[in-house]
Amino acid sequence: NGVWLELPAQRIYCMDLGLATSAESFGSFVEYQWSYSGYNEDGGYLTLPFGQVTLASGGPIESDSSDPAYYRLEDLAQFQHIGVWQPYIDGLEKALSESIRARVMSIPDQGAGVPRVGILFSGGVDCITIAALLARILPSSEPVELFNVAFENPRQAKNTKQNIYDVPDRKTGRSGWLELCTKIDAQRDWRLVEVDVPYDSVLEHQAHIRQLLEPSATVMDMSIGMALWFASRGEGSLVKRSGDIIERQEGYCGTARVLLLGMGADEQLGGYSRHRSAWDRGGAHELGQEIRLDVQRIATRNLGRDDRIVSDNSKEARYPFLAANVVRYLSAVPLHRKMDMRYPRGIGEKLLLRLLAHQLGLTQASMLAKRAIQFGARTAKM
C-alpha cells in the first residue's frame, strides 16, 4: 500500500529474485530469525553467538554483611578490598578492549595528525571508559576526536543567565576531557569538539531528521535523533588547553569517519531508571527480566534508528558494548556483579563498569549518575 516498513535487525532476510514475476514483485521472501537454541519454525539454524542474560543474582556483595549502612557507601574506593569483584572487572576490561581493538584497527590511515576515529562524548562513564581503553590501543601520536553536543533550548534559555550551551553534558564533557588529558594519556591530542546547535538550526534540519527517523516517530526518538545527527556531523569549536587556560577555535570540522558509541551499556548493566523501578517492584528476578528484555529488543528499538541518523553524515557508527564477545561475557555475569540497586544512584547502576572506570583512573567520571542524551544535551521538550 505504499507504506515503508523497517526490517527488524533481529533476523536475516532472503529474497529469491529468480521467482520474481515483474519489476514490482521481488519474488520469494523468507525470514530467518536468530535464536538461542539454533532452531526456528522455518527450519533455519541461526544460533546467536551469546546466551540469554542470566537471572542468577550472584548473592549479596558480602554474604555476612548485616549492617544497613553497608549499602549506603558513597565512594567506589570502598570496593577496592572486595576481592570477589576483581575477576569480573578484569573480564570486562579484557572483553571490551578486544571489542574496541577489532573496531578501530581496520580503519584506514588518513595521514599523520589526522584523526581516523572519534567518540560521541558526553563525559559519562560509558563513553569515557571507551576512550580510556582506546588510548591503550592506538599510539599516543594519533589524535582522537571527542564530539560533545549542546542545544539552545528556548524553554531553558528563558530561565538562566549563564551561557545557553552550558548544558549538563557540556560540563561533564569538559570534565571528562580534562581527566583523559591529565590521568589517562597526557601525550595524546584529545580533540574535544564542542558542537553548539542554535534553535534556528534545529528548525532548519528537523524535517530532514524526522524523515531519517521513520518509522521511529515518537518525541523521544526525535530528541535522541537530533542529538546524534548534530553530534555525528562533527561541526563545532575545537577546545584547546594550555596549562590552566582553555580556549576555543571556531569553525572546526571533524575528520574521523568511524565513530564509537556507548549504546548497549545501559541495557546490559542496568543504567536506566526503569531498572531501579524493576528492582523496587520485584527484586533481583524482576530486574533480571527487565535486563533480558532490553538486550533482546535493542536491535529493533534503537539500532536501526541510530544507524540511519549517523550514516546520513557519511560516518560509520560502531558499538563496542554490543560486540558478540562483550554481550556473551556480560550475559553470563550474575546480576549483582553488574549492578546492585541496594546502592544509591550514581553507584548501584552499571556498578561493574564504574569499578572498571575507577580502576583505570577515572575517579570523577566513575561516580557520575546516568543522564539520557536528550536531557544532557537539552533536546528534550524543545
mmCIF file of C-alpha atoms in Angstrom:
data_model
loop_
_atom_site.group_PDB
_atom_site.id
_atom_site.type_symbol
_atom_site.label_atom_id
_atom_site.label_comp_id
_atom_site.label_asym_id
_atom_site.label_seq_id
_atom_site.Cartn_x
_atom_site.Cartn_y
_atom_site.Cartn_z
ATOM 1 C CA ASN A 1 0.000 0.000 0.000
ATOM 2 C CA GLY A 2 2.937 2.324 -0.499
ATOM 3 C CA VAL A 3 3.895 2.177 3.194
ATOM 4 C CA TRP A 4 7.553 1.588 4.030
ATOM 5 C CA LEU A 5 8.326 -0.648 6.984
ATOM 6 C CA GLU A 6 11.600 -1.123 8.823
ATOM 7 C CA LEU A 7 13.033 -4.624 8.622
ATOM 8 C CA PRO A 8 13.796 -5.674 12.212
ATOM 9 C CA ALA A 9 17.525 -6.180 12.695
ATOM 10 C CA GLN A 10 16.938 -9.392 14.636
ATOM 11 C CA ARG A 11 16.845 -11.703 11.627
ATOM 12 C CA ILE A 12 18.236 -12.383 8.153
ATOM 13 C CA TYR A 13 16.054 -11.916 5.070
ATOM 14 C CA CYS A 14 16.359 -13.899 1.872
ATOM 15 C CA MET A 15 14.821 -12.884 -1.474
ATOM 16 C CA ASP A 16 14.825 -15.329 -4.392
ATOM 17 C CA LEU A 17 14.917 -12.931 -7.359
ATOM 18 C CA GLY A 18 14.610 -15.872 -9.729
ATOM 19 C CA LEU A 19 10.967 -16.162 -8.708
ATOM 20 C CA ALA A 20 10.148 -12.504 -9.389
ATOM 21 C CA THR A 21 7.183 -12.116 -11.756
ATOM 22 C CA SER A 22 7.567 -8.394 -12.505
ATOM 23 C CA ALA A 23 9.571 -5.318 -11.654
ATOM 24 C CA GLU A 24 7.183 -4.727 -8.728
ATOM 25 C CA SER A 25 7.405 -8.282 -7.396
ATOM 26 C CA PHE A 26 10.576 -9.305 -5.607
ATOM 27 C CA GLY A 27 9.756 -12.999 -5.605
ATOM 28 C CA SER A 28 10.079 -15.351 -2.659
ATOM 29 C CA PHE A 29 10.768 -13.628 0.649
ATOM 30 C CA VAL A 30 11.882 -15.712 3.627
ATOM 31 C CA GLU A 31 12.811 -14.597 7.134
ATOM 32 C CA TYR A 32 15.319 -16.456 9.307
ATOM 33 C CA GLN A 33 15.183 -15.417 12.935
ATOM 34 C CA TRP A 34 18.112 -15.727 15.293
ATOM 35 C CA SER A 35 17.541 -17.893 18.335
ATOM 36 C CA TYR A 36 19.436 -19.096 21.375
ATOM 37 C CA SER A 37 18.766 -22.746 20.575
ATOM 38 C CA GLY A 38 19.716 -22.556 16.898
ATOM 39 C CA TYR A 39 16.313 -23.717 15.635
ATOM 40 C CA ASN A 40 13.251 -21.851 14.388
ATOM 41 C CA GLU A 41 9.941 -22.769 12.777
ATOM 42 C CA ASP A 42 11.273 -22.200 9.250
ATOM 43 C CA GLY A 43 13.864 -24.888 9.797
ATOM 44 C CA GLY A 44 16.746 -22.422 9.787
ATOM 45 C CA TYR A 45 19.655 -22.749 12.189
ATOM 46 C CA LEU A 46 20.816 -19.265 13.138
ATOM 47 C CA THR A 47 22.384 -19.567 16.550
ATOM 48 C CA LEU A 48 23.130 -16.369 18.453
ATOM 49 C CA PRO A 49 26.805 -16.112 19.466
ATOM 50 C CA PHE A 50 25.814 -15.480 23.096
ATOM 51 C CA GLY A 51 23.369 -16.872 25.611
ATOM 52 C CA GLN A 52 20.404 -15.287 27.330
ATOM 53 C CA VAL A 53 21.054 -12.888 30.181
ATOM 54 C CA THR A 54 21.390 -14.915 33.355
ATOM 55 C CA LEU A 55 18.767 -14.361 36.034
ATOM 56 C CA ALA A 56 21.139 -15.514 38.771
ATOM 57 C CA SER A 57 21.671 -12.742 41.298
ATOM 58 C CA GLY A 58 25.111 -13.881 42.463
ATOM 59 C CA GLY A 59 24.180 -13.362 46.095
ATOM 60 C CA PRO A 60 24.855 -10.270 48.227
ATOM 61 C CA ILE A 61 28.076 -8.308 47.889
ATOM 62 C CA GLU A 62 29.304 -9.689 51.198
ATOM 63 C CA SER A 63 27.442 -12.777 52.346
ATOM 64 C CA ASP A 64 27.808 -11.981 56.048
ATOM 65 C CA SER A 65 27.063 -8.251 55.864
ATOM 66 C CA SER A 66 24.122 -7.290 58.090
ATOM 67 C CA ASP A 67 24.952 -3.617 58.571
ATOM 68 C CA PRO A 68 22.277 -1.474 56.822
ATOM 69 C CA ALA A 69 24.854 1.297 56.348
ATOM 70 C CA TYR A 70 26.866 -1.052 54.137
ATOM 71 C CA TYR A 71 24.527 -0.368 51.244
ATOM 72 C CA ARG A 72 24.866 3.398 51.633
ATOM 73 C CA LEU A 73 28.554 3.604 50.709
ATOM 74 C CA GLU A 74 29.306 6.818 48.855
ATOM 75 C CA ASP A 75 32.740 6.051 47.426
ATOM 76 C CA LEU A 76 33.766 3.444 44.878
ATOM 77 C CA ALA A 77 37.162 3.248 46.570
ATOM 78 C CA GLN A 78 35.414 1.203 49.278
ATOM 79 C CA PHE A 79 35.178 -1.668 46.815
ATOM 80 C CA GLN A 80 38.924 -1.980 46.332
ATOM 81 C CA HIS A 81 39.296 -4.625 49.019
ATOM 82 C CA ILE A 82 36.326 -6.757 47.983
ATOM 83 C CA GLY A 83 38.245 -9.426 46.107
ATOM 84 C CA VAL A 84 35.176 -11.099 44.623
ATOM 85 C CA TRP A 85 34.795 -8.194 42.169
ATOM 86 C CA GLN A 86 38.259 -8.307 40.640
ATOM 87 C CA PRO A 87 37.764 -11.247 38.237
ATOM 88 C CA TYR A 88 34.638 -9.605 36.820
ATOM 89 C CA ILE A 89 36.337 -6.213 36.447
ATOM 90 C CA ASP A 90 39.273 -7.825 34.664
ATOM 91 C CA GLY A 91 36.933 -9.880 32.500
ATOM 92 C CA LEU A 92 35.017 -6.810 31.350
ATOM 93 C CA GLU A 93 38.248 -4.926 30.651
ATOM 94 C CA LYS A 94 39.527 -7.795 28.509
ATOM 95 C CA ALA A 95 36.279 -8.241 26.557
ATOM 96 C CA LEU A 96 35.772 -4.525 25.959
ATOM 97 C CA SER A 97 39.404 -3.983 24.948
ATOM 98 C CA GLU A 98 39.160 -6.799 22.388
ATOM 99 C CA SER A 99 35.948 -5.277 21.048
ATOM 100 C CA ILE A 100 37.447 -1.793 20.659
ATOM 101 C CA ARG A 101 40.584 -3.170 19.037
ATOM 102 C CA ALA A 102 38.540 -5.060 16.442
ATOM 103 C CA ARG A 103 36.549 -1.902 15.645
ATOM 104 C CA VAL A 104 39.447 0.503 15.134
ATOM 105 C CA MET A 105 42.446 -1.403 13.802
ATOM 106 C CA SER A 106 40.900 -1.846 10.340
ATOM 107 C CA ILE A 107 40.244 1.892 9.849
ATOM 108 C CA PRO A 108 42.467 3.210 7.016
ATOM 109 C CA ASP A 109 45.194 5.668 7.967
ATOM 110 C CA GLN A 110 44.309 9.210 6.876
ATOM 111 C CA GLY A 111 47.777 10.678 7.292
ATOM 112 C CA ALA A 112 49.906 11.949 10.142
ATOM 113 C CA GLY A 113 47.961 14.035 12.643
ATOM 114 C CA VAL A 114 44.579 13.341 11.015
ATOM 115 C CA PRO A 115 42.100 11.607 13.360
ATOM 116 C CA ARG A 116 40.563 8.428 11.977
ATOM 117 C CA VAL A 117 38.338 7.603 14.954
ATOM 118 C CA GLY A 118 36.001 9.708 17.061
ATOM 119 C CA ILE A 119 33.760 9.157 20.072
ATOM 120 C CA LEU A 120 30.355 10.683 20.776
ATOM 121 C CA PHE A 121 31.334 12.105 24.119
ATOM 122 C CA SER A 122 29.145 13.296 26.979
ATOM 123 C CA GLY A 123 31.820 12.614 29.595
ATOM 124 C CA GLY A 124 29.685 9.847 31.098
ATOM 125 C CA VAL A 125 31.102 6.535 32.276
ATOM 126 C CA ASP A 126 30.211 4.643 29.057
ATOM 127 C CA CYS A 127 31.997 6.827 26.522
ATOM 128 C CA ILE A 128 34.931 7.808 28.727
ATOM 129 C CA THR A 129 35.731 4.159 29.500
ATOM 130 C CA ILE A 130 35.788 3.509 25.748
ATOM 131 C CA ALA A 131 38.180 6.456 25.364
ATOM 132 C CA ALA A 132 40.475 5.253 28.155
ATOM 133 C CA LEU A 133 40.734 1.738 26.697
ATOM 134 C CA LEU A 134 41.178 3.153 23.192
ATOM 135 C CA ALA A 135 44.201 5.060 24.486
ATOM 136 C CA ARG A 136 45.880 1.726 25.236
ATOM 137 C CA ILE A 137 45.306 0.505 21.679
ATOM 138 C CA LEU A 138 46.187 3.470 19.451
ATOM 139 C CA PRO A 139 49.677 5.036 19.598
ATOM 140 C CA SER A 140 49.824 8.266 21.603
ATOM 141 C CA SER A 141 50.821 10.144 18.450
ATOM 142 C CA GLU A 142 47.369 9.530 16.979
ATOM 143 C CA PRO A 143 44.731 12.176 17.799
ATOM 144 C CA VAL A 144 41.207 11.196 18.848
ATOM 145 C CA GLU A 145 38.138 13.386 18.326
ATOM 146 C CA LEU A 146 35.560 13.703 21.105
ATOM 147 C CA PHE A 147 32.246 15.141 19.891
ATOM 148 C CA ASN A 148 30.161 16.873 22.542
ATOM 149 C CA VAL A 149 26.793 18.376 21.578
ATOM 150 C CA ALA A 150 24.691 21.057 23.271
ATOM 151 C CA PHE A 151 21.459 22.723 22.156
ATOM 152 C CA GLU A 152 19.903 26.119 22.565
ATOM 153 C CA ASN A 153 16.573 25.200 24.116
ATOM 154 C CA PRO A 154 14.219 28.210 24.276
ATOM 155 C CA ARG A 155 12.404 26.672 27.235
ATOM 156 C CA GLN A 156 15.631 26.592 29.223
ATOM 157 C CA ALA A 157 17.193 29.826 27.934
ATOM 158 C CA LYS A 158 14.411 31.937 29.419
ATOM 159 C CA ASN A 159 15.250 30.751 32.903
ATOM 160 C CA THR A 160 19.018 31.142 33.006
ATOM 161 C CA LYS A 161 21.588 33.922 32.838
ATOM 162 C CA GLN A 162 24.507 31.601 32.053
ATOM 163 C CA ASN A 163 25.807 30.510 28.639
ATOM 164 C CA ILE A 164 22.916 28.793 26.881
ATOM 165 C CA TYR A 165 25.212 25.942 25.846
ATOM 166 C CA ASP A 166 26.394 25.174 29.384
ATOM 167 C CA VAL A 167 24.107 22.152 29.470
ATOM 168 C CA PRO A 168 24.798 19.167 31.760
ATOM 169 C CA ASP A 169 26.596 17.155 29.050
ATOM 170 C CA ARG A 170 28.832 20.124 28.193
ATOM 171 C CA LYS A 171 30.002 20.351 31.798
ATOM 172 C CA THR A 172 30.642 16.622 32.185
ATOM 173 C CA GLY A 173 32.199 16.543 28.712
ATOM 174 C CA ARG A 174 34.811 19.127 29.628
ATOM 175 C CA SER A 175 35.429 17.449 32.972
ATOM 176 C CA GLY A 176 35.885 14.072 31.285
ATOM 177 C CA TRP A 177 38.167 15.563 28.628
ATOM 178 C CA LEU A 178 40.400 17.002 31.357
ATOM 179 C CA GLU A 179 40.520 13.602 33.074
ATOM 180 C CA LEU A 180 41.666 11.989 29.843
ATOM 181 C CA CYS A 181 44.289 14.694 29.342
ATOM 182 C CA THR A 182 45.685 14.535 32.860
ATOM 183 C CA LYS A 183 45.147 10.961 34.056
ATOM 184 C CA ILE A 184 44.940 8.674 31.025
ATOM 185 C CA ASP A 185 47.226 9.912 28.230
ATOM 186 C CA ALA A 186 48.786 13.343 28.588
ATOM 187 C CA GLN A 187 50.782 12.906 25.366
ATOM 188 C CA ARG A 188 47.749 12.353 23.143
ATOM 189 C CA ASP A 189 45.926 15.088 21.263
ATOM 190 C CA TRP A 190 42.430 14.619 22.681
ATOM 191 C CA ARG A 191 40.391 16.884 20.398
ATOM 192 C CA LEU A 192 37.267 17.959 22.223
ATOM 193 C CA VAL A 193 34.845 19.288 19.605
ATOM 194 C CA GLU A 194 32.019 21.289 21.147
ATOM 195 C CA VAL A 195 29.027 21.243 18.805
ATOM 196 C CA ASP A 196 26.718 24.161 19.650
ATOM 197 C CA VAL A 197 23.312 23.919 17.974
ATOM 198 C CA PRO A 198 21.246 27.124 17.744
ATOM 199 C CA TYR A 199 17.483 26.723 17.783
ATOM 200 C CA ASP A 200 17.325 28.067 14.202
ATOM 201 C CA SER A 201 19.451 25.119 13.049
ATOM 202 C CA VAL A 202 17.049 22.730 14.722
ATOM 203 C CA LEU A 203 14.157 24.250 12.812
ATOM 204 C CA GLU A 204 16.155 24.125 9.577
ATOM 205 C CA HIS A 205 17.022 20.438 9.802
ATOM 206 C CA GLN A 206 14.174 18.907 11.803
ATOM 207 C CA ALA A 207 12.156 17.797 8.764
ATOM 208 C CA HIS A 208 15.184 16.010 7.321
ATOM 209 C CA ILE A 209 15.967 14.340 10.656
ATOM 210 C CA ARG A 210 12.336 13.272 11.041
ATOM 211 C CA GLN A 211 12.492 11.632 7.617
ATOM 212 C CA LEU A 212 15.604 9.692 8.667
ATOM 213 C CA LEU A 213 13.914 8.545 11.862
ATOM 214 C CA GLU A 214 10.902 6.959 10.173
ATOM 215 C CA PRO A 215 9.290 4.696 11.168
ATOM 216 C CA SER A 216 10.567 5.722 14.620
ATOM 217 C CA ALA A 217 8.314 8.670 15.273
ATOM 218 C CA THR A 218 7.995 9.406 18.987
ATOM 219 C CA VAL A 219 9.026 12.635 20.680
ATOM 220 C CA MET A 220 11.837 10.729 22.378
ATOM 221 C CA ASP A 221 13.053 9.402 19.015
ATOM 222 C CA MET A 222 13.194 12.969 17.720
ATOM 223 C CA SER A 223 15.054 14.227 20.805
ATOM 224 C CA ILE A 224 17.655 11.459 20.575
ATOM 225 C CA GLY A 225 17.867 11.637 16.789
ATOM 226 C CA MET A 226 18.610 15.358 16.778
ATOM 227 C CA ALA A 227 21.404 14.964 19.325
ATOM 228 C CA LEU A 228 23.001 12.085 17.385
ATOM 229 C CA TRP A 229 22.670 13.806 13.991
ATOM 230 C CA PHE A 230 24.303 17.092 15.008
ATOM 231 C CA ALA A 231 26.977 15.353 17.097
ATOM 232 C CA SER A 232 27.946 12.927 14.329
ATOM 233 C CA ARG A 233 28.089 15.766 11.795
ATOM 234 C CA GLY A 234 31.079 16.979 13.817
ATOM 235 C CA GLU A 235 30.953 20.710 13.061
ATOM 236 C CA GLY A 236 31.817 22.887 16.032
ATOM 237 C CA SER A 237 34.594 24.506 18.047
ATOM 238 C CA LEU A 238 37.864 22.789 18.906
ATOM 239 C CA VAL A 239 38.745 23.184 22.579
ATOM 240 C CA LYS A 240 42.439 23.693 23.328
ATOM 241 C CA ARG A 241 44.241 23.609 26.640
ATOM 242 C CA SER A 242 47.485 25.355 27.545
ATOM 243 C CA GLY A 243 48.212 24.825 31.200
ATOM 244 C CA ASP A 244 45.190 26.109 33.088
ATOM 245 C CA ILE A 245 43.981 28.189 30.121
ATOM 246 C CA ILE A 246 41.234 26.737 27.916
ATOM 247 C CA GLU A 247 40.487 28.320 24.539
ATOM 248 C CA ARG A 248 38.076 27.546 21.690
ATOM 249 C CA GLN A 249 38.907 27.552 17.993
ATOM 250 C CA GLU A 250 35.776 28.209 15.945
ATOM 251 C CA GLY A 251 34.938 26.557 12.631
ATOM 252 C CA TYR A 252 36.338 23.078 13.250
ATOM 253 C CA CYS A 253 35.043 20.130 11.193
ATOM 254 C CA GLY A 254 35.811 16.604 12.359
ATOM 255 C CA THR A 255 37.686 14.230 10.068
ATOM 256 C CA ALA A 256 37.022 10.891 11.797
ATOM 257 C CA ARG A 257 34.968 8.606 9.550
ATOM 258 C CA VAL A 258 34.335 5.999 12.253
ATOM 259 C CA LEU A 259 32.554 6.902 15.477
ATOM 260 C CA LEU A 260 32.452 4.785 18.625
ATOM 261 C CA LEU A 261 29.166 4.971 20.541
ATOM 262 C CA GLY A 262 28.374 3.727 24.033
ATOM 263 C CA MET A 263 24.963 2.261 23.219
ATOM 264 C CA GLY A 264 24.294 -1.064 24.881
ATOM 265 C CA ALA A 265 25.955 -0.312 28.212
ATOM 266 C CA ASP A 266 22.759 0.874 29.896
ATOM 267 C CA GLU A 267 20.698 -2.048 28.609
ATOM 268 C CA GLN A 268 23.153 -4.681 29.831
ATOM 269 C CA LEU A 269 24.369 -3.045 33.036
ATOM 270 C CA GLY A 270 21.170 -1.594 34.485
ATOM 271 C CA GLY A 271 21.671 2.063 33.613
ATOM 272 C CA TYR A 272 18.054 3.167 33.188
ATOM 273 C CA SER A 273 15.650 4.364 35.871
ATOM 274 C CA ARG A 274 13.245 1.597 34.848
ATOM 275 C CA HIS A 275 15.826 -0.920 36.023
ATOM 276 C CA ARG A 276 15.804 0.555 39.515
ATOM 277 C CA SER A 277 11.990 0.576 39.371
ATOM 278 C CA ALA A 278 12.020 -3.113 38.432
ATOM 279 C CA TRP A 279 14.241 -3.818 41.447
ATOM 280 C CA ASP A 280 11.845 -1.908 43.696
ATOM 281 C CA ARG A 281 8.895 -3.901 42.331
ATOM 282 C CA GLY A 282 10.256 -7.404 42.475
ATOM 283 C CA GLY A 283 13.908 -7.567 43.470
ATOM 284 C CA ALA A 284 16.549 -9.417 41.515
ATOM 285 C CA HIS A 285 14.139 -11.559 39.490
ATOM 286 C CA GLU A 286 12.144 -8.587 38.177
ATOM 287 C CA LEU A 287 15.360 -6.681 37.453
ATOM 288 C CA GLY A 288 16.804 -9.650 35.568
ATOM 289 C CA GLN A 289 13.692 -9.952 33.412
ATOM 290 C CA GLU A 290 13.886 -6.235 32.540
ATOM 291 C CA ILE A 291 17.571 -6.505 31.573
ATOM 292 C CA ARG A 292 16.857 -9.592 29.461
ATOM 293 C CA LEU A 293 14.046 -7.768 27.642
ATOM 294 C CA ASP A 294 16.241 -4.730 26.936
ATOM 295 C CA VAL A 295 19.015 -6.862 25.456
ATOM 296 C CA GLN A 296 16.553 -8.741 23.241
ATOM 297 C CA ARG A 297 14.892 -5.629 21.816
ATOM 298 C CA ILE A 298 17.758 -3.137 21.431
ATOM 299 C CA ALA A 299 18.273 -4.030 17.764
ATOM 300 C CA THR A 300 14.701 -3.204 16.791
ATOM 301 C CA ARG A 301 14.182 -0.391 19.275
ATOM 302 C CA ASN A 302 17.349 1.670 18.795
ATOM 303 C CA LEU A 303 19.968 0.474 16.356
ATOM 304 C CA GLY A 304 18.153 0.906 13.041
ATOM 305 C CA ARG A 305 17.221 4.450 14.026
ATOM 306 C CA ASP A 306 20.713 5.350 15.241
ATOM 307 C CA ASP A 307 22.418 3.862 12.176
ATOM 308 C CA ARG A 308 20.237 5.855 9.769
ATOM 309 C CA ILE A 309 20.975 9.058 11.673
ATOM 310 C CA VAL A 310 24.765 8.630 11.843
ATOM 311 C CA SER A 311 25.114 7.236 8.306
ATOM 312 C CA ASP A 312 23.428 10.336 6.900
ATOM 313 C CA ASN A 313 26.580 12.261 7.831
ATOM 314 C CA SER A 314 28.785 9.748 5.942
ATOM 315 C CA LYS A 315 30.042 8.307 9.221
ATOM 316 C CA GLU A 316 30.196 4.698 10.394
ATOM 317 C CA ALA A 317 28.800 4.014 13.865
ATOM 318 C CA ARG A 318 30.406 1.173 15.802
ATOM 319 C CA TYR A 319 29.261 -0.116 19.185
ATOM 320 C CA PRO A 320 31.921 -1.714 21.429
ATOM 321 C CA PHE A 321 29.422 -2.689 24.146
ATOM 322 C CA LEU A 322 27.370 -4.648 21.602
ATOM 323 C CA ALA A 323 30.180 -6.820 20.247
ATOM 324 C CA ALA A 324 29.297 -10.507 20.465
ATOM 325 C CA ASN A 325 32.161 -11.227 22.868
ATOM 326 C CA VAL A 326 31.082 -8.412 25.237
ATOM 327 C CA VAL A 327 27.410 -9.442 25.189
ATOM 328 C CA ARG A 328 28.437 -13.080 25.710
ATOM 329 C CA TYR A 329 30.558 -12.138 28.716
ATOM 330 C CA LEU A 330 28.048 -9.806 30.356
ATOM 331 C CA SER A 331 25.129 -12.174 29.776
ATOM 332 C CA ALA A 332 26.885 -14.778 31.926
ATOM 333 C CA VAL A 333 27.869 -12.403 34.761
ATOM 334 C CA PRO A 334 25.471 -12.601 37.765
ATOM 335 C CA LEU A 335 23.204 -9.578 38.172
ATOM 336 C CA HIS A 336 24.713 -8.340 41.445
ATOM 337 C CA ARG A 337 28.157 -8.274 39.853
ATOM 338 C CA LYS A 338 26.917 -5.980 37.066
ATOM 339 C CA MET A 339 24.581 -3.739 39.060
ATOM 340 C CA ASP A 340 23.289 -3.528 42.596
ATOM 341 C CA MET A 341 20.301 -1.295 43.256
ATOM 342 C CA ARG A 342 20.859 -1.530 47.006
ATOM 343 C CA TYR A 343 23.436 1.197 46.417
ATOM 344 C CA PRO A 344 22.415 4.804 45.651
ATOM 345 C CA ARG A 345 22.063 6.392 42.221
ATOM 346 C CA GLY A 346 25.478 7.037 40.724
ATOM 347 C CA ILE A 347 26.888 3.796 42.134
ATOM 348 C CA GLY A 348 24.357 0.969 42.003
ATOM 349 C CA GLU A 349 23.535 1.152 38.297
ATOM 350 C CA LYS A 350 26.314 -0.027 35.942
ATOM 351 C CA LEU A 351 28.366 -0.820 39.041
ATOM 352 C CA LEU A 352 30.750 -3.185 37.241
ATOM 353 C CA LEU A 353 31.530 -0.570 34.580
ATOM 354 C CA ARG A 354 32.046 2.076 37.268
ATOM 355 C CA LEU A 355 34.533 -0.167 39.032
ATOM 356 C CA LEU A 356 36.423 -0.666 35.769
ATOM 357 C CA ALA A 357 36.470 3.088 35.115
ATOM 358 C CA HIS A 358 37.691 3.704 38.660
ATOM 359 C CA GLN A 359 40.426 1.100 38.207
ATOM 360 C CA LEU A 360 41.534 2.848 35.006
ATOM 361 C CA GLY A 361 41.950 6.089 36.962
ATOM 362 C CA LEU A 362 38.696 7.827 36.011
ATOM 363 C CA THR A 363 37.732 8.659 39.581
ATOM 364 C CA GLN A 364 35.396 11.543 38.721
ATOM 365 C CA ALA A 365 33.582 10.061 35.737
ATOM 366 C CA SER A 366 33.061 6.744 37.528
ATOM 367 C CA MET A 367 30.756 8.474 40.020
ATOM 368 C CA LEU A 368 28.515 10.331 37.552
ATOM 369 C CA ALA A 369 24.839 9.402 37.605
ATOM 370 C CA LYS A 370 23.187 8.290 34.385
ATOM 371 C CA ARG A 371 21.699 11.101 32.285
ATOM 372 C CA ALA A 372 19.930 10.360 28.994
ATOM 373 C CA ILE A 373 21.324 12.214 25.977
ATOM 374 C CA GLN A 374 18.109 14.161 25.386
ATOM 375 C CA PHE A 375 18.338 15.615 28.906
ATOM 376 C CA GLY A 376 22.098 16.029 28.998
ATOM 377 C CA ALA A 377 22.200 17.886 25.658
ATOM 378 C CA ARG A 378 18.846 19.630 26.320
ATOM 379 C CA THR A 379 16.887 18.432 23.288
ATOM 380 C CA ALA A 380 14.050 17.146 25.465
ATOM 381 C CA LYS A 381 10.802 19.150 25.295
ATOM 382 C CA MET A 382 12.353 21.570 22.805
#
